């Protein structure tokens, strides 16, 4: 196995240009080569991908990468190809004939890495091809999706081991995640059948980050103060919640002399890329963004990240705030909070989360919009507009969007938002006739252009429409979009040798199974996920309310129980007088005893125990962390014993 590792180090230098593995990466790669079942817990930006990509270049066979993130899957494949590594992906966004072709190519040893969405493992085509594939390593990215206690649970992840059972003992396994509590880690290990898992963690300590919570009824003023101070340190990022708020923030701070740009799903894809690049280069020192910002973006010198709105989970907060200070220099994750934020978040989950009946209604409306009969199955993904679902089903926009996301999460549908612009072409002549057309063509440029098109779109385009990314086509042809459209129009209208379509950026969706009369989800599944969201919100609220070290609170949540106070978060820097706010064991017991008789609100507990509101809140957060107390989703503001 030492030969394997030496070759891995050579490939790391030759292909990626790195002199050596980072601390932790080398341990993981050794573990993989030794055939140990490996669970990797590295923070965002910690280099998880290299832990399976580099070994993939060493193994004779193929590495199968399970990932739920379509966009990231495509980006990684593109990056690998650019480095000369053969890779591809299969998911619900590509036609079935293309999936079949890629699996045939995989069987013939054409790929080093095959990225695959988890639901694809359940298809008849996959099951038929699996025995013929030479898989040396199975890598499960975003492994927290396995656990119903995770922040992005996907049921199809729990079936991975079963789907790959026939090769389970003949291949190596690695699972990777940036955020997993101890219960999620155990769930991952149990679900994947890791008998003696080698858990490798780089820990959740970020000693250069100064965790800070600013509590104030006037968040606007505090935000301005925070940005002014942060701007003296360097570039920053504000998570502003809504699209409208991000636009307002960009305008406000630009007027104050700090160039700021708004990033959200309403901004065109190319412009978003340009905004990212301007921020990374330092041309734009501040971005106000929705939580769509950040995936795959590596800016080492981001000095501050401000959350103007309270995130719904510590997992989300840790990942987003952790975009600060990736270069190891002092940086500031700041969370602005006013008392009403928690109740607003609690209410949003309560009112925005669809019931089983509402989910079923959206599912049926979606199927109707695609003219999908009961028992029929979709062959390919199709464009959809959430506004159409809203109008057709008479559903509020927020509820329709939440329902679509939940249906996607539970693998009822596969949704891909903001798909890149594309070009579809089908030749109307036979291949021989097209060859004759080129030979007789008096315009050499036109003949060369059609030859390039034929090579690019392939022989399948003589039978049906073939779609390629617009950016890829323009790059290969070396022309601008308006020139491409003009040339294709000439070939379609004047020469009548092809038909074509230009697709704008759009969203795609596919109903994964044959349409059923009733939504294939149970009330228990729906309510369990909803209750988990409330549970995670409580832990997030606990982070805000705690008077102890914030880094210790975060690290304890993720299972790092040996954490010592950091000495530099806002709580650590306060006077010891703040410690007096912490409730004693007797005061915590008094709160617990009151809840034994009936459910209570904070104000009711204050009255019955004679304690301050602060102490009651601290006691409740302690009891919630100990899994002794929980909130009541149907009665916001009330607490009861578990």
Short mmCIF file of C-alpha atoms in Angstrom, two decimals, residues 39 41 143-147 175 177 180 183-194:
data_model
loop_
_atom_site.label_atom_id
_atom_site.label_comp_id
_atom_site.label_asym_id
_atom_site.label_seq_id
_atom_site.Cartn_x
_atom_site.Cartn_y
_atom_site.Cartn_z
CA UNK A 39 -15.66 8.45 7.88
CA UNK A 41 -15.24 14.96 9.21
CA UNK A 143 -22.83 11.84 4.11
CA UNK A 144 -24.97 13.66 6.71
CA UNK A 145 -27.83 13.21 4.21
CA UNK A 146 -28.01 9.60 5.44
CA UNK A 147 -29.34 10.61 8.85
CA UNK A 175 -18.01 8.77 3.65
CA UNK A 177 -19.20 15.46 5.58
CA UNK A 180 -22.25 15.90 11.69
CA UNK A 183 -25.87 11.05 16.65
CA UNK A 184 -25.53 11.78 12.92
CA UNK A 185 -22.05 10.21 12.86
CA UNK A 186 -23.43 7.06 14.50
CA UNK A 187 -26.33 6.98 12.04
CA UNK A 188 -23.92 7.23 9.09
CA UNK A 189 -21.72 4.41 10.37
CA UNK A 190 -24.70 2.14 11.17
CA UNK A 191 -26.51 2.78 7.88
CA UNK A 192 -23.39 2.08 5.79
CA UNK A 193 -22.58 -1.07 7.74
CA UNK A 194 -19.14 0.17 8.83
#
